[in-house]
């Protein structure tokens, strides 16, 4: 081997992947303001699917995200990756005879889960019906944008709808990139860093539970909830789909979801379906219960019931 | 050595050839380029500010892009209506023009892919949908199937077209032993691209308007009307602007086939209308919205009736040999069918799937300026691709363009 060739050994052969990495980073740096054009651009681009990463890789991604969020929002976030608890299958109950349609749950959810305020995203929709209407089979008779002086209004009843955390979720089945899946504790989650924003899941969901970031998600700096979970309430991106996760950041720590905690009339119940002594099991076993759109066979883990 | 370099040299000869043309040619390309640039600027704005610049929202989460995508998958699949008589029945007049049908299929698929890219919230992550390097959800997601069948169809047609042109450009006959298996494969594949696209919507139980088993057959019937109608118009233009000969019998035969397809299309349509309106369940709502309006919302009503009138008129014109073989009425019928199916299969199929929404809301969608300009840009890009393909194919076909082979 001559001298010239020896020197060349230092120059590693340029594989297709490294070439792509370099080319993308180069292109991306053109599109970004100079200060941001660091290594994290291509790290973000080549980030693996959440389920394909080991714990170390997830930790390094979390570190990168924390830095990215601190740069973008001027706030330090804590991003956890709490795993599902053993022997847990979360279920939700909603007492329609108690709900007064105040929508405190809607706003508690926005606050807890760092939803975009401008443009506005709500994970919970509260429908108002006139008494006597076909509420289960025909939502066309309902009104989602009611604005009374006082609730509850005479002659009306209310029906909050959010992600039903289906046991057989159509959104997961249709996702072309496996960016959404059902966790062992029954929570359907989205990896916001893997979603390509095709919105097929939104077409598939029978409950209008999935929401898309049509614009850049915005809220004021002080309003951010910095206690987050990777699969839950961390700040979102423009162009990806998001959804209710039963407040994964709270419930996996043994707390109630924010909507349950805020409800002033105690219409909302939450617990472990596998625990025979849980409140949710009591409601299912002792009340008149129904689930939404049962004919579609999605098998929601969200139970509507009437206490009286 | 010469043999290796020759194809490279031929490539540059081709590129050089493509840049040379008449005043009309330059004018046409400039005209298209104007709209392409216009579309690119709008797309950059959409990337920068997000899809909020479109009028799609959570209630109607697919709009004009997916509508155009759906229509164009039909145009691509329609090449099969030329391939079958050309290769299976060896019908000579059509065999002479089947290549142009395959080129239109290539163009339509390229446009489909562009529309998909325009519709993605995060196009930078499009590689996630690919097998192996991404995490393609195969076989569960019909969108993954669509990626496979569309790209497969693009590959098959590209190989056939370029192989034939390459052989012809060297002054040699193409080998049927190479073409035949690809052509045989392309026939079910063409049906499959449209079936899979129909199943994409069909499989969603949340959307009763799409969840009807008649959807895929209706898709294919309407595709076999609009695609060939577009081809008939293009063939006449080709015949005018070049010295290639396209026999009247080929055109009239295709027109006859369109008449049958339209008959089936209308029958399937009435079958669906009957089922919805006679049973009158709550699933009727989207159909009611389309043709009569729902709770006072009636943006689409006029368009749907117009599409229906267009389709029926075109059907009658195509059915009668007298009007089918008169170029004025033939072209009128082609235009009516293209417009009719574009309305019915585009916005008339995608949007009502979302109206009323799963929670009963009626959000009336109509495309925004950004959506319209990106759409026009992609159509212009399609026209550009087809023009360049023709610019190369026509002189090769007529024998005016011949490459030197390396061995000579």
mmCIF file of C-alpha atoms in Angstrom, chain B residues 135-346:
data_model
loop_
_atom_site.group_PDB
_atom_site.id
_atom_site.type_symbol
_atom_site.label_atom_id
_atom_site.label_comp_id
_atom_site.label_asym_id
_atom_site.label_seq_id
_atom_site.Cartn_x
_atom_site.Cartn_y
_atom_site.Cartn_z
ATOM 1 C CA UNK B 135 -42.201 1.596 10.070
ATOM 2 C CA UNK B 136 -44.742 0.827 7.377
ATOM 3 C CA UNK B 137 -47.900 -0.560 8.986
ATOM 4 C CA UNK B 138 -48.324 -3.409 6.523
ATOM 5 C CA UNK B 139 -50.728 -5.198 6.118
ATOM 6 C CA UNK B 140 -52.974 -3.403 8.620
ATOM 7 C CA UNK B 141 -53.137 0.055 7.097
ATOM 8 C CA UNK B 142 -54.693 0.459 3.662
ATOM 9 C CA UNK B 143 -52.516 3.520 3.193
ATOM 10 C CA UNK B 144 -49.481 1.232 3.359
ATOM 11 C CA UNK B 145 -51.100 -0.935 0.678
ATOM 12 C CA UNK B 146 -51.630 2.171 -1.398
ATOM 13 C CA UNK B 147 -47.940 3.063 -1.160
ATOM 14 C CA UNK B 148 -47.069 -0.412 -2.440
ATOM 15 C CA UNK B 149 -49.574 -0.585 -5.298
ATOM 16 C CA UNK B 150 -49.099 2.985 -6.542
ATOM 17 C CA UNK B 151 -45.323 2.768 -6.627
ATOM 18 C CA UNK B 152 -45.530 -0.720 -8.138
ATOM 19 C CA UNK B 153 -47.831 0.516 -10.887
ATOM 20 C CA UNK B 154 -45.534 3.471 -11.532
ATOM 21 C CA UNK B 155 -42.571 1.097 -11.817
ATOM 22 C CA UNK B 156 -44.322 -1.330 -14.182
ATOM 23 C CA UNK B 157 -45.475 1.403 -16.525
ATOM 24 C CA UNK B 158 -42.154 3.211 -16.448
ATOM 25 C CA UNK B 159 -40.287 0.026 -17.348
ATOM 26 C CA UNK B 160 -42.661 -0.807 -20.193
ATOM 27 C CA UNK B 161 -42.678 2.697 -21.668
ATOM 28 C CA UNK B 162 -38.949 3.299 -21.399
ATOM 29 C CA UNK B 163 -38.018 -0.166 -22.606
ATOM 30 C CA UNK B 164 -40.203 0.208 -25.700
ATOM 31 C CA UNK B 165 -38.922 3.719 -26.393
ATOM 32 C CA UNK B 166 -35.334 2.661 -25.823
ATOM 33 C CA UNK B 167 -35.579 -0.198 -28.294
ATOM 34 C CA UNK B 168 -37.338 1.983 -30.837
ATOM 35 C CA UNK B 169 -34.769 4.726 -30.425
ATOM 36 C CA UNK B 170 -32.105 2.224 -31.409
ATOM 37 C CA UNK B 171 -34.193 1.255 -34.400
ATOM 38 C CA UNK B 172 -34.948 -2.218 -33.035
ATOM 39 C CA UNK B 173 -38.213 -4.037 -32.389
ATOM 40 C CA UNK B 174 -39.006 -4.508 -28.707
ATOM 41 C CA UNK B 175 -39.102 -8.085 -27.461
ATOM 42 C CA UNK B 176 -42.618 -9.254 -26.684
ATOM 43 C CA UNK B 177 -41.148 -11.827 -24.277
ATOM 44 C CA UNK B 178 -40.106 -8.937 -22.013
ATOM 45 C CA UNK B 179 -43.234 -6.839 -22.479
ATOM 46 C CA UNK B 180 -45.787 -9.616 -22.169
ATOM 47 C CA UNK B 181 -45.358 -10.571 -18.485
ATOM 48 C CA UNK B 182 -45.307 -6.902 -17.459
ATOM 49 C CA UNK B 183 -48.444 -6.174 -19.434
ATOM 50 C CA UNK B 184 -50.249 -9.185 -18.010
ATOM 51 C CA UNK B 185 -49.222 -8.043 -14.534
ATOM 52 C CA UNK B 186 -50.260 -4.467 -15.183
ATOM 53 C CA UNK B 187 -53.912 -5.390 -15.863
ATOM 54 C CA UNK B 188 -54.835 -6.679 -12.379
ATOM 55 C CA UNK B 189 -52.433 -4.122 -10.927
ATOM 56 C CA UNK B 190 -54.366 -1.251 -12.530
ATOM 57 C CA UNK B 191 -57.571 -2.602 -11.031
ATOM 58 C CA UNK B 192 -55.776 -3.015 -7.708
ATOM 59 C CA UNK B 193 -54.587 0.590 -7.448
ATOM 60 C CA UNK B 194 -58.151 1.728 -7.699
ATOM 61 C CA UNK B 195 -59.558 -0.987 -5.495
ATOM 62 C CA UNK B 196 -57.027 -0.274 -2.762
ATOM 63 C CA UNK B 197 -57.745 3.450 -2.961
ATOM 64 C CA UNK B 198 -61.456 2.731 -2.677
ATOM 65 C CA UNK B 199 -60.826 0.378 0.269
ATOM 66 C CA UNK B 200 -58.889 3.167 1.944
ATOM 67 C CA UNK B 201 -62.193 4.963 2.471
ATOM 68 C CA UNK B 202 -64.398 1.904 2.340
ATOM 69 C CA UNK B 203 -62.861 0.284 5.423
ATOM 70 C CA UNK B 204 -63.794 3.068 7.828
ATOM 71 C CA UNK B 205 -66.897 2.122 9.755
ATOM 72 C CA UNK B 206 -66.915 5.590 11.302
ATOM 73 C CA UNK B 207 -67.917 7.073 7.941
ATOM 74 C CA UNK B 208 -71.178 5.539 6.711
ATOM 75 C CA UNK B 209 -71.010 7.356 3.384
ATOM 76 C CA UNK B 210 -67.846 5.458 2.458
ATOM 77 C CA UNK B 211 -68.648 2.257 4.312
ATOM 78 C CA UNK B 212 -70.774 0.843 1.460
ATOM 79 C CA UNK B 213 -69.593 -2.297 -0.298
ATOM 80 C CA UNK B 214 -70.536 -0.818 -3.674
ATOM 81 C CA UNK B 215 -67.795 1.819 -3.352
ATOM 82 C CA UNK B 216 -64.937 -0.045 -5.065
ATOM 83 C CA UNK B 217 -66.983 -1.167 -8.098
ATOM 84 C CA UNK B 218 -68.344 2.372 -8.464
ATOM 85 C CA UNK B 219 -64.792 3.677 -8.277
ATOM 86 C CA UNK B 220 -63.621 1.447 -11.083
ATOM 87 C CA UNK B 221 -66.652 2.089 -13.279
ATOM 88 C CA UNK B 222 -66.218 5.853 -13.035
ATOM 89 C CA UNK B 223 -62.441 5.570 -13.551
ATOM 90 C CA UNK B 224 -63.042 3.698 -16.792
ATOM 91 C CA UNK B 225 -65.099 6.698 -17.954
ATOM 92 C CA UNK B 226 -63.008 9.692 -16.982
ATOM 93 C CA UNK B 227 -59.531 8.351 -17.766
ATOM 94 C CA UNK B 228 -60.251 7.227 -21.329
ATOM 95 C CA UNK B 229 -62.276 10.408 -21.964
ATOM 96 C CA UNK B 230 -59.183 12.403 -21.027
ATOM 97 C CA UNK B 231 -57.133 10.176 -23.351
ATOM 98 C CA UNK B 232 -59.524 10.753 -26.264
ATOM 99 C CA UNK B 233 -59.053 14.504 -25.949
ATOM 100 C CA UNK B 234 -55.275 14.141 -25.657
ATOM 101 C CA UNK B 235 -55.085 11.755 -28.649
ATOM 102 C CA UNK B 236 -56.851 14.278 -30.832
ATOM 103 C CA UNK B 237 -54.421 16.972 -29.738
ATOM 104 C CA UNK B 238 -51.454 14.672 -30.421
ATOM 105 C CA UNK B 239 -52.887 13.920 -33.848
ATOM 106 C CA UNK B 240 -53.172 17.653 -34.562
ATOM 107 C CA UNK B 241 -49.761 18.812 -33.358
ATOM 108 C CA UNK B 242 -47.630 15.883 -34.553
ATOM 109 C CA UNK B 243 -47.469 13.784 -37.667
ATOM 110 C CA UNK B 244 -48.415 10.632 -35.836
ATOM 111 C CA UNK B 245 -51.430 8.787 -37.176
ATOM 112 C CA UNK B 246 -54.166 7.749 -34.826
ATOM 113 C CA UNK B 247 -56.946 5.831 -36.520
ATOM 114 C CA UNK B 248 -60.549 6.934 -36.133
ATOM 115 C CA UNK B 249 -61.472 3.336 -35.381
ATOM 116 C CA UNK B 250 -59.258 3.408 -32.264
ATOM 117 C CA UNK B 251 -60.946 6.536 -30.982
ATOM 118 C CA UNK B 252 -64.442 5.261 -31.698
ATOM 119 C CA UNK B 253 -63.688 1.913 -30.084
ATOM 120 C CA UNK B 254 -62.544 3.646 -26.895
ATOM 121 C CA UNK B 255 -65.678 5.824 -26.990
ATOM 122 C CA UNK B 256 -67.788 2.679 -27.220
ATOM 123 C CA UNK B 257 -66.035 1.204 -24.182
ATOM 124 C CA UNK B 258 -66.642 4.442 -22.255
ATOM 125 C CA UNK B 259 -70.355 4.138 -23.002
ATOM 126 C CA UNK B 260 -70.474 0.689 -21.359
ATOM 127 C CA UNK B 261 -68.466 1.870 -18.356
ATOM 128 C CA UNK B 262 -70.723 4.886 -17.907
ATOM 129 C CA UNK B 263 -73.806 2.683 -18.101
ATOM 130 C CA UNK B 264 -72.465 0.531 -15.282
ATOM 131 C CA UNK B 265 -71.397 3.617 -13.335
ATOM 132 C CA UNK B 266 -74.870 5.151 -13.508
ATOM 133 C CA UNK B 267 -76.522 1.859 -12.579
ATOM 134 C CA UNK B 268 -74.312 1.471 -9.503
ATOM 135 C CA UNK B 269 -75.020 5.066 -8.562
ATOM 136 C CA UNK B 270 -78.773 4.527 -8.702
ATOM 137 C CA UNK B 271 -78.395 1.307 -6.697
ATOM 138 C CA UNK B 272 -76.722 3.282 -3.934
ATOM 139 C CA UNK B 273 -79.243 6.110 -4.070
ATOM 140 C CA UNK B 274 -82.074 3.605 -3.795
ATOM 141 C CA UNK B 275 -80.591 1.859 -0.777
ATOM 142 C CA UNK B 276 -79.988 5.112 1.088
ATOM 143 C CA UNK B 277 -83.221 6.919 0.358
ATOM 144 C CA UNK B 278 -85.609 3.940 0.536
ATOM 145 C CA UNK B 279 -84.310 2.659 3.868
ATOM 146 C CA UNK B 280 -83.969 6.232 5.149
ATOM 147 C CA UNK B 281 -81.801 5.490 8.185
ATOM 148 C CA UNK B 282 -79.555 8.073 9.862
ATOM 149 C CA UNK B 283 -76.838 6.927 7.460
ATOM 150 C CA UNK B 284 -78.706 8.822 4.791
ATOM 151 C CA UNK B 285 -77.415 12.170 6.122
ATOM 152 C CA UNK B 286 -74.298 12.583 3.884
ATOM 153 C CA UNK B 287 -76.265 11.631 0.759
ATOM 154 C CA UNK B 288 -79.017 14.021 1.746
ATOM 155 C CA UNK B 289 -76.409 16.724 2.297
ATOM 156 C CA UNK B 290 -75.010 16.131 -1.192
ATOM 157 C CA UNK B 291 -78.224 16.220 -3.191
ATOM 158 C CA UNK B 292 -80.697 18.205 -1.118
ATOM 159 C CA UNK B 293 -78.753 19.958 1.639
ATOM 160 C CA UNK B 294 -78.820 19.240 5.360
ATOM 161 C CA UNK B 295 -80.080 21.580 8.081
ATOM 162 C CA UNK B 296 -79.857 24.471 5.633
ATOM 163 C CA UNK B 297 -76.319 23.664 4.443
ATOM 164 C CA UNK B 298 -76.293 23.138 0.713
ATOM 165 C CA UNK B 299 -72.969 24.222 -0.818
ATOM 166 C CA UNK B 300 -72.512 21.010 -2.790
ATOM 167 C CA UNK B 301 -76.081 20.537 -4.055
ATOM 168 C CA UNK B 302 -75.715 22.503 -7.284
ATOM 169 C CA UNK B 303 -72.422 20.777 -8.111
ATOM 170 C CA UNK B 304 -73.764 17.305 -7.556
ATOM 171 C CA UNK B 305 -76.816 17.831 -9.738
ATOM 172 C CA UNK B 306 -74.582 19.378 -12.384
ATOM 173 C CA UNK B 307 -72.298 16.331 -12.262
ATOM 174 C CA UNK B 308 -75.275 14.011 -12.579
ATOM 175 C CA UNK B 309 -76.649 15.921 -15.578
ATOM 176 C CA UNK B 310 -73.183 15.926 -17.190
ATOM 177 C CA UNK B 311 -72.783 12.198 -16.701
ATOM 178 C CA UNK B 312 -76.221 11.302 -18.044
ATOM 179 C CA UNK B 313 -75.867 13.614 -21.057
ATOM 180 C CA UNK B 314 -72.419 12.205 -21.820
ATOM 181 C CA UNK B 315 -73.752 8.672 -21.483
ATOM 182 C CA UNK B 316 -76.460 9.332 -24.088
ATOM 183 C CA UNK B 317 -73.951 11.011 -26.432
ATOM 184 C CA UNK B 318 -71.510 8.097 -26.123
ATOM 185 C CA UNK B 319 -74.217 5.480 -26.493
ATOM 186 C CA UNK B 320 -75.531 6.620 -29.877
ATOM 187 C CA UNK B 321 -73.085 5.678 -32.654
ATOM 188 C CA UNK B 322 -74.108 8.806 -34.535
ATOM 189 C CA UNK B 323 -73.065 11.234 -31.797
ATOM 190 C CA UNK B 324 -70.148 9.048 -30.737
ATOM 191 C CA UNK B 325 -68.628 9.242 -34.212
ATOM 192 C CA UNK B 326 -69.108 12.944 -34.652
ATOM 193 C CA UNK B 327 -66.091 14.816 -33.344
ATOM 194 C CA UNK B 328 -68.075 17.768 -32.053
ATOM 195 C CA UNK B 329 -70.463 15.730 -29.933
ATOM 196 C CA UNK B 330 -67.704 13.276 -29.018
ATOM 197 C CA UNK B 331 -65.527 16.012 -27.576
ATOM 198 C CA UNK B 332 -68.492 17.589 -25.858
ATOM 199 C CA UNK B 333 -69.271 14.225 -24.238
ATOM 200 C CA UNK B 334 -65.607 13.766 -23.214
ATOM 201 C CA UNK B 335 -65.544 17.165 -21.553
ATOM 202 C CA UNK B 336 -68.833 16.494 -19.769
ATOM 203 C CA UNK B 337 -67.567 13.144 -18.480
ATOM 204 C CA UNK B 338 -64.244 14.543 -17.272
ATOM 205 C CA UNK B 339 -66.025 17.352 -15.420
ATOM 206 C CA UNK B 340 -68.837 15.138 -14.171
ATOM 207 C CA UNK B 341 -66.535 12.464 -12.764
ATOM 208 C CA UNK B 342 -64.097 15.066 -11.414
ATOM 209 C CA UNK B 343 -66.893 16.607 -9.349
ATOM 210 C CA UNK B 344 -68.484 13.296 -8.343
ATOM 211 C CA UNK B 345 -65.289 11.397 -7.578
ATOM 212 C CA UNK B 346 -63.390 14.356 -6.156
#
